[in-house]
Coordinates of C-alpha atoms in Angstrom, one line a residue:
A1 CA 16.4 -27.6 1.6
L2 CA 15.1 -24.6 -0.3
D3 CA 12.0 -24.5 1.8
R4 CA 14.0 -24.5 5.0
K5 CA 16.0 -21.5 3.6
M6 CA 13.0 -19.6 2.5
N7 CA 10.7 -20.1 5.4
P8 CA 12.5 -17.6 7.7
L9 CA 12.3 -15.0 4.9
L10 CA 8.5 -15.1 5.1
G11 CA 8.4 -13.4 8.4
E12 CA 4.7 -13.0 9.3
E13 CA 3.6 -13.1 5.7
K14 CA 1.5 -15.8 4.0
P15 CA 2.5 -16.8 0.5
L16 CA 0.0 -16.7 -2.4
G17 CA 2.0 -19.3 -4.3
I18 CA 5.1 -19.9 -6.3
V19 CA 5.7 -18.7 -9.8
V20 CA 8.2 -20.3 -12.1
D21 CA 9.5 -18.8 -15.3
T22 CA 11.5 -21.0 -17.7
H23 CA 14.0 -19.3 -20.1
V24 CA 15.3 -21.2 -23.1
G25 CA 17.4 -20.4 -26.1
G26 CA 20.4 -19.0 -24.3
G27 CA 24.0 -19.0 -25.6
I28 CA 25.4 -22.3 -26.7
C29 CA 27.1 -24.2 -23.9
E30 CA 30.6 -25.4 -24.9
S31 CA 30.3 -28.5 -22.7
T32 CA 26.9 -29.7 -24.0
N33 CA 26.8 -28.0 -27.4
L34 CA 23.2 -27.0 -26.4
P35 CA 21.6 -23.6 -25.6
R36 CA 21.8 -22.6 -22.0
T37 CA 18.5 -22.6 -20.0
A38 CA 17.4 -21.0 -16.7
Q39 CA 14.5 -21.5 -14.3
V40 CA 13.6 -18.5 -12.3
E41 CA 11.5 -19.2 -9.2
Y42 CA 9.6 -16.3 -7.6
R43 CA 8.7 -16.8 -3.9
C44 CA 7.0 -14.6 -1.2
C45 CA 9.3 -12.8 1.2
S46 CA 8.6 -10.1 3.8
P47 CA 9.7 -6.5 2.9
Q48 CA 12.1 -6.6 5.8
S49 CA 13.7 -9.8 4.3
V50 CA 14.0 -8.3 0.9
A51 CA 15.6 -5.1 2.3
Q52 CA 18.3 -7.1 4.2
F53 CA 19.8 -8.1 0.8
K54 CA 20.0 -4.4 -0.3
P55 CA 18.7 -5.3 -3.7
H56 CA 19.5 -3.4 -6.8
V57 CA 18.8 -3.5 -10.6
L58 CA 21.3 -2.5 -13.2
Y59 CA 20.8 0.3 -15.7
K60 CA 23.7 0.8 -18.1
G61 CA 25.9 -0.9 -15.6
N62 CA 24.9 1.3 -12.7
P63 CA 23.1 -0.2 -9.7
I64 CA 19.7 1.3 -8.8
P65 CA 18.0 0.6 -5.4
S66 CA 15.0 -1.6 -5.6
D67 CA 12.5 -2.7 -2.9
I68 CA 10.5 -5.0 -5.1
A69 CA 12.6 -8.1 -5.4
S70 CA 16.0 -9.7 -4.7
I71 CA 17.9 -12.8 -5.9
V72 CA 18.5 -15.0 -2.9
Q73 CA 20.0 -18.0 -4.6
L74 CA 21.6 -18.9 -7.9
D75 CA 23.0 -22.3 -8.7
E76 CA 23.7 -24.7 -11.6
P77 CA 22.0 -28.0 -10.9
T78 CA 23.3 -29.5 -14.2
V79 CA 25.8 -28.2 -16.7
C80 CA 24.6 -24.9 -18.2
N81 CA 21.2 -25.2 -16.7
Y82 CA 20.7 -22.5 -14.0
H83 CA 18.2 -22.2 -11.1
I84 CA 17.5 -18.7 -9.7
V85 CA 15.3 -17.9 -6.7
V86 CA 13.8 -14.4 -6.5
C87 CA 12.4 -13.1 -3.2
T88 CA 9.5 -10.6 -3.6
P89 CA 6.6 -9.2 -1.4
L90 CA 4.4 -9.3 -4.6
L91 CA 3.6 -13.0 -3.9
C92 CA 2.6 -12.4 -0.3
D93 CA -1.0 -12.2 0.7
G94 CA -2.1 -8.7 1.5
L95 CA 1.1 -7.1 0.3
A96 CA 0.5 -7.4 -3.5
E97 CA -2.3 -4.9 -3.3
E98 CA 0.0 -2.3 -1.6
Y99 CA 2.2 -2.3 -4.7
E100 CA -0.7 -2.0 -7.2
D101 CA -1.0 1.7 -6.7
G102 CA 2.8 2.4 -6.6
P103 CA 5.7 2.2 -9.0
Q104 CA 7.4 -1.1 -9.7
T105 CA 11.1 -1.1 -10.2
A106 CA 12.7 -1.6 -13.7
F107 CA 14.5 0.7 -16.1
S108 CA 13.9 4.1 -17.5
K109 CA 16.0 6.4 -19.6
Q110 CA 17.0 8.4 -16.6
G111 CA 17.8 5.2 -14.6
V112 CA 14.9 5.5 -12.3
A113 CA 12.0 3.2 -11.5
K114 CA 9.9 2.0 -14.5
T115 CA 6.1 1.6 -13.9
W116 CA 4.0 -1.0 -15.6
Y117 CA 0.4 -0.2 -16.4
G118 CA -2.4 -2.1 -18.3
N119 CA -3.7 -5.5 -17.5
S120 CA -1.1 -5.7 -14.8
N121 CA 1.5 -3.4 -13.3
R122 CA 3.7 -6.4 -12.6
H123 CA 5.6 -8.8 -14.8
P124 CA 3.0 -11.0 -16.5
S125 CA 4.2 -14.2 -14.8
V126 CA 4.1 -12.6 -11.3
A127 CA 0.7 -11.1 -12.0
A128 CA -0.7 -14.5 -12.7
A129 CA -0.4 -15.5 -9.1
A130 CA -1.4 -12.1 -7.6
K131 CA -4.8 -10.4 -7.4
E132 CA -5.7 -8.4 -10.4
K133 CA -7.0 -4.8 -10.2
K134 CA -10.8 -4.8 -11.2
N135 CA -10.6 -2.2 -13.9
G136 CA -7.4 -3.6 -15.5
A137 CA -5.7 -0.3 -16.0
L138 CA -3.7 1.4 -13.3
Q139 CA -3.2 5.1 -12.9
P140 CA 0.0 7.0 -11.8
T141 CA 0.0 8.1 -8.2
A142 CA 2.8 10.6 -8.4
K143 CA 2.6 12.8 -11.5
K144 CA 5.3 15.2 -12.5
P145 CA 4.1 18.9 -12.6
R146 CA 2.8 20.1 -15.9
K147 CA 5.0 22.6 -17.8
E148 CA 3.6 25.9 -19.0
N149 CA 2.6 25.7 -22.7
E150 CA 3.6 22.1 -22.8
S151 CA 4.1 20.5 -26.2
I152 CA 2.5 17.2 -27.2
R153 CA 5.8 15.4 -26.8
D154 CA 6.5 17.1 -23.5
T155 CA 3.1 15.7 -22.2
I156 CA 3.8 12.2 -23.5
E157 CA 7.4 12.2 -22.0
R158 CA 6.2 13.6 -18.7
T159 CA 3.5 11.0 -18.2
M160 CA 5.0 8.0 -20.0
D161 CA 8.6 8.2 -19.1
G162 CA 9.6 4.7 -18.0
V163 CA 6.1 3.3 -18.5
C164 CA 5.2 0.1 -20.3
L165 CA 1.5 -0.6 -21.3
L166 CA 0.3 -4.2 -21.7
S167 CA -2.6 -5.6 -23.6
N168 CA -3.7 -9.2 -24.0
T169 CA -7.1 -8.7 -25.5
N170 CA -6.1 -11.0 -28.4
E171 CA -6.7 -14.7 -27.5
W172 CA -3.2 -15.7 -28.5
W173 CA -1.0 -12.7 -28.7
A174 CA -0.2 -10.2 -26.0
Y175 CA 1.3 -6.8 -26.7
E176 CA 3.7 -4.5 -24.9
F177 CA 4.4 -0.8 -25.6
C178 CA 7.3 0.7 -23.7
H179 CA 7.4 4.5 -24.5
G180 CA 10.8 5.6 -25.8
H181 CA 11.9 2.0 -26.3
H182 CA 9.9 -0.6 -28.2
V183 CA 6.7 -2.3 -29.3
R184 CA 6.6 -6.1 -28.7
Q185 CA 4.3 -9.0 -29.6
Y186 CA 4.6 -12.2 -27.6
H187 CA 2.9 -15.4 -26.5
E188 CA 3.4 -17.2 -23.3
G189 CA 2.2 -20.8 -22.8
K190 CA 1.3 -22.5 -19.6
V191 CA 3.6 -25.4 -18.7
F192 CA 2.8 -27.9 -15.9
D193 CA 5.6 -29.6 -14.1
P194 CA 4.3 -32.9 -12.7
K195 CA 7.2 -33.3 -10.3
S196 CA 6.6 -30.0 -8.5
G197 CA 3.0 -29.6 -9.3
V198 CA 3.7 -26.0 -10.4
T199 CA 2.3 -24.4 -13.5
S200 CA 4.5 -21.7 -15.0
L201 CA 4.4 -19.4 -18.0
Q202 CA 7.0 -20.0 -20.7
M203 CA 7.8 -17.6 -23.5
E204 CA 6.9 -19.5 -26.7
A205 CA 7.2 -16.8 -29.3
Q206 CA 8.0 -13.0 -29.5
Y207 CA 8.5 -10.4 -32.2
W208 CA 9.8 -6.8 -31.9
L209 CA 7.4 -4.7 -33.9
G210 CA 9.4 -1.5 -33.9
K211 CA 12.0 0.5 -31.9
Y212 CA 12.1 4.2 -30.8
D213 CA 14.6 6.3 -32.7
A214 CA 15.1 9.6 -30.9
D215 CA 17.2 11.2 -33.7
R216 CA 14.2 10.8 -36.1
L217 CA 11.3 11.3 -33.7
E218 CA 12.8 14.3 -31.8
S219 CA 14.3 16.0 -34.9
F220 CA 11.6 18.6 -35.4
E221 CA 10.5 21.7 -33.4
R222 CA 7.3 21.9 -31.3
E223 CA 5.7 24.1 -33.9
E224 CA 5.8 21.2 -36.4
E225 CA 4.0 18.8 -34.1
I226 CA 0.7 19.8 -35.8
N227 CA 2.0 18.0 -38.9
Y228 CA 1.8 14.8 -36.9
V229 CA -1.7 15.4 -35.6
V230 CA -4.8 13.9 -37.4
N231 CA -8.1 15.4 -36.8
V232 CA -11.5 13.7 -37.3
T233 CA -12.3 16.1 -40.2
E234 CA -9.2 15.0 -42.1
L235 CA -10.2 11.3 -42.1
D236 CA -12.3 9.5 -44.7
K237 CA -16.0 9.0 -44.0
A238 CA -15.8 5.4 -42.6
T239 CA -12.7 6.2 -40.5
A240 CA -14.1 9.4 -39.2
S241 CA -17.3 7.7 -38.1
A242 CA -15.3 5.2 -36.1
A243 CA -13.1 8.0 -34.7
K244 CA -16.1 10.0 -33.5
V245 CA -17.4 6.9 -31.7
Q246 CA -14.0 6.6 -30.0
A247 CA -13.9 10.2 -29.2
N248 CA -17.3 10.0 -27.5
S249 CA -16.3 7.0 -25.4
L250 CA -12.8 8.3 -24.6
R251 CA -13.4 12.0 -24.3
G252 CA -11.6 14.6 -26.3
S253 CA -11.9 15.7 -29.9
G254 CA -10.9 12.3 -31.4
A255 CA -7.7 13.8 -32.8
Y256 CA -4.4 11.8 -32.3
F257 CA -0.7 12.4 -32.5
Y258 CA 1.3 9.7 -34.2
Q259 CA 4.9 8.4 -34.1
E260 CA 6.4 5.6 -36.2
Y261 CA 8.4 3.0 -34.4
M262 CA 10.6 1.3 -37.0
N263 CA 13.4 -1.2 -37.6
G264 CA 11.7 -4.1 -35.8
Q265 CA 12.4 -7.8 -36.5
E266 CA 12.6 -8.7 -40.2
C267 CA 9.4 -9.9 -41.6
D268 CA 9.3 -13.2 -43.5
G269 CA 5.7 -12.8 -44.6
T270 CA 4.4 -14.2 -47.9
D271 CA 3.1 -10.8 -49.1
P272 CA 4.6 -10.3 -52.6
D273 CA 5.7 -6.8 -51.8
V274 CA 7.7 -8.0 -48.8
G275 CA 9.1 -10.9 -50.8
A276 CA 10.3 -8.7 -53.5
K277 CA 12.3 -6.7 -51.0
G278 CA 13.9 -9.9 -49.6
G279 CA 12.2 -9.3 -46.3
A280 CA 11.5 -6.1 -44.5
P281 CA 11.7 -4.9 -40.9
R282 CA 8.4 -4.7 -38.9
A283 CA 7.2 -1.3 -38.0
T284 CA 4.3 0.2 -35.9
T285 CA 2.4 3.4 -35.9
V286 CA 1.7 4.5 -32.4
R287 CA -1.4 6.8 -32.1
Y288 CA -1.8 8.9 -29.0
F289 CA -5.3 9.8 -28.0
C290 CA -6.8 11.7 -25.1
G291 CA -8.5 9.2 -22.8
P292 CA -9.7 8.6 -19.3
T293 CA -7.0 6.0 -18.4
F294 CA -3.5 5.0 -19.5
A295 CA -4.2 2.1 -21.9
L296 CA -3.0 0.2 -24.9
S297 CA -5.8 -0.8 -27.3
N298 CA -6.9 -1.5 -30.8
V299 CA -3.8 -3.4 -31.8
R300 CA -4.0 -4.4 -35.4
E301 CA -1.9 -5.3 -38.5
D302 CA -3.1 -2.8 -41.1
A303 CA -0.6 -4.2 -43.7
T304 CA 1.8 -7.1 -43.9
C305 CA 4.2 -6.8 -41.0
H306 CA 3.1 -3.2 -40.3
Y307 CA 1.0 -2.6 -37.1
M308 CA -1.1 0.2 -35.6
I309 CA -1.7 0.6 -31.8
D310 CA -3.7 3.2 -29.9
V311 CA -2.4 4.7 -26.7
T312 CA -4.7 6.8 -24.4
I313 CA -3.2 9.4 -22.1
P314 CA -5.5 11.4 -19.7
D315 CA -3.1 14.5 -19.7
L316 CA -3.5 14.9 -23.5
C317 CA -7.1 16.0 -22.9
E318 CA -5.8 19.2 -21.5
H319 CA -3.9 20.1 -24.7
P320 CA -5.8 22.5 -27.0
L321 CA -5.5 20.1 -30.0
F322 CA -7.2 17.3 -28.1
R323 CA -9.9 19.1 -26.2
K324 CA -13.5 18.3 -27.1
P325 CA -15.0 21.3 -28.7
A326 CA -17.5 23.2 -26.6
D327 CA -21.1 23.1 -27.7
K328 CA -22.1 26.3 -29.3
K329 CA -25.2 27.8 -27.8
K330 CA -27.7 29.4 -30.1
I331 CA -30.2 31.9 -28.9
I332 CA -33.6 32.0 -30.5
K333 CA -35.8 35.0 -30.0
C334 CA -39.5 34.8 -30.4
L335 CA -41.6 37.8 -31.2
P336 CA -45.5 38.0 -31.4
L337 CA -47.0 38.5 -34.8
D338 CA -48.7 41.9 -35.5
D339 CA -52.2 40.9 -36.8
S340 CA -53.1 44.5 -37.5
K341 CA -50.9 44.6 -40.7

């Protein structure tokens, strides 16, 4: 019955496949005394079919137009177990690539489209069924104009507003950095449904590693930003050597600007210092470097329940504090020897 309903929505498009996300651990259902669950099924639909539903996403209760996806069916097959069908061109052959170089709809602080960059510019589950971009990192196609005498935070805000960077270089954990919002660590496992023959990704674990606090991180003037910039010369010998290698590979001086994302989920680690405090919230130091692409890299846990991540932003390379110093030219003059003396 669902196929009969969805086939007309394909138009002339050919589906790449069906992606199913299973969401567990919802609110307790009064009828069953068990957590609610939901299965979200993503299917290919032509852009014209999506448009006819006049889809929106909600930001702070306000509807925002979206041409990426629309809910076409929502039902409750069993008590407190829900089934949702989402219609999207991202799962249509030949259409997914058209969206790779453009913004994808989600939320930003101003209520405009959020863009996903990194290993995928789409939700990880949808990306599994769509073709990946070869280089892994996607670049903005419509950049906001640079301000005169732009501060470091101005540059970061202008280029990263509404952007989430993804990294799954770790074999088990994947990481997500959403500027102005949060740092998250999560793991999705593949689940095969023998009845439908569909393999889906299911969230198995996730931890919030820190949250953005505007009152704290925006509380100082631009002249004080230099206090949050670390230069290669200020590092110890081992760290400086690694930073120089990174600077050579990423461009720029190797300097970075840092912000602390705090008040993540409480840590229940076995470290004695954490235990003595009765548990402590996770936190992450976000280090912003000049780099050729927008990327999240070098995720590591430098202390129990404290993390460090590196974010590269091409526009920072134009800031004086991040520019690679020019090679100084030395002029050597050679004069003939006077043998007569």
